C-alpha positions in Angstrom: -28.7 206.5 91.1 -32.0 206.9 92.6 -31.8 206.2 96.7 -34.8 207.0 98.6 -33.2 205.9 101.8 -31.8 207.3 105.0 -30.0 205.7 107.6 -31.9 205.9 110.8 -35.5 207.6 112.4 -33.8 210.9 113.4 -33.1 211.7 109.4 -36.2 210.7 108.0 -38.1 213.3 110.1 -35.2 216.0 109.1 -36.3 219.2 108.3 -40.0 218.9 110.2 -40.8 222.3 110.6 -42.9 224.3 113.7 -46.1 224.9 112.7 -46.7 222.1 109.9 -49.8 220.2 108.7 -48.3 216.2 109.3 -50.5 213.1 108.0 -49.7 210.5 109.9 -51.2 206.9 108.9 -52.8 204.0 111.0 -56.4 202.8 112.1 -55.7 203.2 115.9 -52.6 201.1 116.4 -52.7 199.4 112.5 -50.3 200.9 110.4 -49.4 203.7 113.0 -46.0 204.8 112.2 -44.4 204.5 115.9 -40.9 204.9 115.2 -41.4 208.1 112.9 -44.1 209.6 115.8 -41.0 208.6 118.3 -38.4 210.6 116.0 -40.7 213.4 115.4 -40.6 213.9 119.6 -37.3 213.7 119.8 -36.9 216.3 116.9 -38.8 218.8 119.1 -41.9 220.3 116.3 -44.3 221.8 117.9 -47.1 223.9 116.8 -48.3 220.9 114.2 -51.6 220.0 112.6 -52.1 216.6 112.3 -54.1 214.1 110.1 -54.7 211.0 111.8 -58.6 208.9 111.6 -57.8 208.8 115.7 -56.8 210.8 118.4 -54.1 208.5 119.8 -54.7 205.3 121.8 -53.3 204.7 125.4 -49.9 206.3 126.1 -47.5 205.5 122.7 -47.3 206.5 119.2 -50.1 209.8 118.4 -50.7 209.6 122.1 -46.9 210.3 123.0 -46.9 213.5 120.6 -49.9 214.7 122.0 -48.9 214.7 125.8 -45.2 216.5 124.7 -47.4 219.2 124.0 -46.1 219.5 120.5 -50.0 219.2 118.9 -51.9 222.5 118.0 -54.7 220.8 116.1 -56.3 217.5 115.1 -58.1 217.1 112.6 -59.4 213.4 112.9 -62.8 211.3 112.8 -62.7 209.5 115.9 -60.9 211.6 118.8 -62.6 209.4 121.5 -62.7 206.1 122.1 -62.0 203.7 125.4 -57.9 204.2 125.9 -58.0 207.9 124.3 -57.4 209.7 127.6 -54.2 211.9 126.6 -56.1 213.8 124.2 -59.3 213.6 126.1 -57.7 215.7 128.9 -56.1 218.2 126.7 -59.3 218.7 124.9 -61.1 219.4 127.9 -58.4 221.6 129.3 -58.8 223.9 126.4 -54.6 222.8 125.2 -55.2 221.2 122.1 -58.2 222.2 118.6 -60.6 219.4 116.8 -61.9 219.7 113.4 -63.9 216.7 113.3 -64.7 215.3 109.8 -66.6 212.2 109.3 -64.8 209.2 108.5 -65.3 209.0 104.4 -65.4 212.9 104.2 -61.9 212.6 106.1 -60.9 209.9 103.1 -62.0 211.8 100.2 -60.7 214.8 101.2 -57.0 213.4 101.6 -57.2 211.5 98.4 -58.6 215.1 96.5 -55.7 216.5 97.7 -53.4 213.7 96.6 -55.6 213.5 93.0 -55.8 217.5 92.0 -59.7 217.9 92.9 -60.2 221.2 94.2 -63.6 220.2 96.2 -66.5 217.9 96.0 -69.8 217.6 96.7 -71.1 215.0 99.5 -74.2 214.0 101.1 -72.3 213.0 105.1 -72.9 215.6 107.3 -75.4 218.0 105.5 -78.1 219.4 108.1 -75.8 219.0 111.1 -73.1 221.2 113.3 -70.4 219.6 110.7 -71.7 221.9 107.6 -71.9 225.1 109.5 -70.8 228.1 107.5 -70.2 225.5 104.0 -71.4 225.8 100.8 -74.3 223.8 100.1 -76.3 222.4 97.1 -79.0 220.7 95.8 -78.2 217.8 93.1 -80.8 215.8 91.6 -83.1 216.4 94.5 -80.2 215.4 97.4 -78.4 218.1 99.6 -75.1 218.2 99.7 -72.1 219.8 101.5 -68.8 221.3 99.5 -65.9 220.3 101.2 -62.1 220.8 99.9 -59.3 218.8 100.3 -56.0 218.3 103.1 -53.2 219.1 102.1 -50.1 218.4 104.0 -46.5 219.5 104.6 -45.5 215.8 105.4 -47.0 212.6 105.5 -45.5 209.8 108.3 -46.5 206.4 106.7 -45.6 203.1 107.7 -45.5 199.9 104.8 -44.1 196.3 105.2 -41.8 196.8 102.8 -39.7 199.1 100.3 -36.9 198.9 97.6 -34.7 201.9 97.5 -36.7 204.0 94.8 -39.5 204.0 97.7 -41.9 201.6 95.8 -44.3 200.3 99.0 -46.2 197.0 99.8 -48.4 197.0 102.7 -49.6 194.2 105.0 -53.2 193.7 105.2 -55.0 196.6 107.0 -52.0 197.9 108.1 -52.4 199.7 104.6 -55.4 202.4 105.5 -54.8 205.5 105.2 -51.2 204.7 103.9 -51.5 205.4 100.4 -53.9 208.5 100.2 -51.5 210.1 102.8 -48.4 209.5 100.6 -50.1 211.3 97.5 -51.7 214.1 99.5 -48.1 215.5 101.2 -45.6 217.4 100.3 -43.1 215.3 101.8 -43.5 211.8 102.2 -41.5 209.9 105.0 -42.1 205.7 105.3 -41.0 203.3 107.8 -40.9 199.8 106.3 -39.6 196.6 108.4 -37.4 195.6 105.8 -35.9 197.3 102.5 -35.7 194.5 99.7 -33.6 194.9 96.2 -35.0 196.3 93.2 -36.8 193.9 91.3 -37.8 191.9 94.4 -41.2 193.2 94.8 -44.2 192.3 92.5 -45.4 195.4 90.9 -49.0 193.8 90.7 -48.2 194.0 94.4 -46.9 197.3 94.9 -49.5 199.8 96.4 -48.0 203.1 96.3 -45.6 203.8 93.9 -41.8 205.9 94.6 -43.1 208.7 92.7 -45.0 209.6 95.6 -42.1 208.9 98.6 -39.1 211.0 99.3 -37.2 209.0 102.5 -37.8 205.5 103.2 -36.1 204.0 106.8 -36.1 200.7 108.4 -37.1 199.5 111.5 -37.2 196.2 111.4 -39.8 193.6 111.6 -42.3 194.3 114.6 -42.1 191.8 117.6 -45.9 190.7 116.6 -44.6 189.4 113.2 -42.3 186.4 111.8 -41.3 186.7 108.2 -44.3 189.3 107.7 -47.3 186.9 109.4 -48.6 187.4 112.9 -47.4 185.4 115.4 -49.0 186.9 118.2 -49.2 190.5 120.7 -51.2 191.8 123.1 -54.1 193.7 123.3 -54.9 197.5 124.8 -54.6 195.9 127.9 -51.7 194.2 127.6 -53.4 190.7 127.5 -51.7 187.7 125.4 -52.8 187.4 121.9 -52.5 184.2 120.1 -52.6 183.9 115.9 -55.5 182.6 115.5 -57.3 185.8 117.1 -55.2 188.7 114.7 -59.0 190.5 113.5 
């Protein structure tokens, strides 16, 4: 019988090893895997790569693993932004690496990993500091830059929902980088508010498939939702949130 899941945090991040390349999903806060990032400090990894299109925001989640010192490199898109101060300070004290890759390069390269392209050809970042030392080429009259995809040891992903055999939906942008990380790693670990029987979800519905997931944990439904719609949170700040404002 086919059972992709584990009984709590601490065993879905099982096995993380010192020194590995970790995907982790979200758009700044959407779709950030908390719990898993929480479980992965408590397991103590350290030397780690990580994936992520930010650099942390305020003082949770990304941010949390960054100032436990357990980060060697990001690789990421946008490492600054208003409430990135953790990993602005390690930057600047010399304690932490960036490879910064622009935002669709940072895409495609995750999804040629998960697809079996070796490299590809793109116009972003050609004639600036980002295409130092790469392979460039000329196509039909437009320069381009050769870059090759990332490839990870694990990827931390969190989804709305899952059946057993790891089959994920997503909710609304929450998704992001959720299902390009799942197909690019190695190891695949999800959070998911709740696990559902199989045959409950809607296979129109179903975004990334089990093939791609190995463990699969619950969390339960985040105090921002009811039932899976937004019922209101707070912002960066902390100030009140009401429905009718969720972007």
């Amino acid at each position: 019988m086919i059972d992709k899941t584990v009984p709590d945090v601490a065993a879905a991040v099982a096995g993380i090893a010192d020194g590995a390349t970790v995907m982790i999903g979200g758009f700044g806060r959407a779709g950030q895997p908390v719990e898993l990032i929480d479980a992965l400090i408590a397991h103590g990894a350290g030397d780690l790569t990580v994936v992520n299109n930010n650099a942390g925001n305020g003082d949770t989640g990304l941010a949390a693993l960054l100032a436990a010192g357990q980060v060697r490199k990001m690789i990421c898109s946008f490492p600054r932004q208003s409430d990135s101060w953790v990993f602005d300070g390690l930057y600047r004290d010399g304690k932490v690496e960036l490879e910064l890759v622009p935002q669709g390069n940072l895409a495609e390269r995750i999804r040629a990993a998960g697809a079996g392209i070796g490299g590809f050809f793109t116009p972003t970042g050609f004639g600036t500091q980002l295409a130092a030392g790469k392979e460039t080429r000329r196509i039909d009259g437009r320069d381009y830059v050769l870059e090759y995809p990332i490839h990870a040891d694990v990827a931390l992903v969190s989804a709305r929902a899952a059946d057993r055999w790891g089959n994920l939906v997503y909710r609304e942008t929450a998704r992001n980088f959720g299902p390009i990380m799942a197909a690019a790693a190695t190891t695949t670990v999800v959070q998911v508010d709740e696990i559902v029987p199989l045959g409950s979800l809607d296979p129109e519905a179903v975004v990334t498939p089990g093939l791609y997931v190995d463990r699969v944990v619950a969390v339960g439904e985040r105090a921002w939702l009811r039932d899976g719609a937004f019922v209101g949170g707070v912002d960066i700040e902390g100030r009140a949130l009401a429905p009718e404002e969720e972007a």
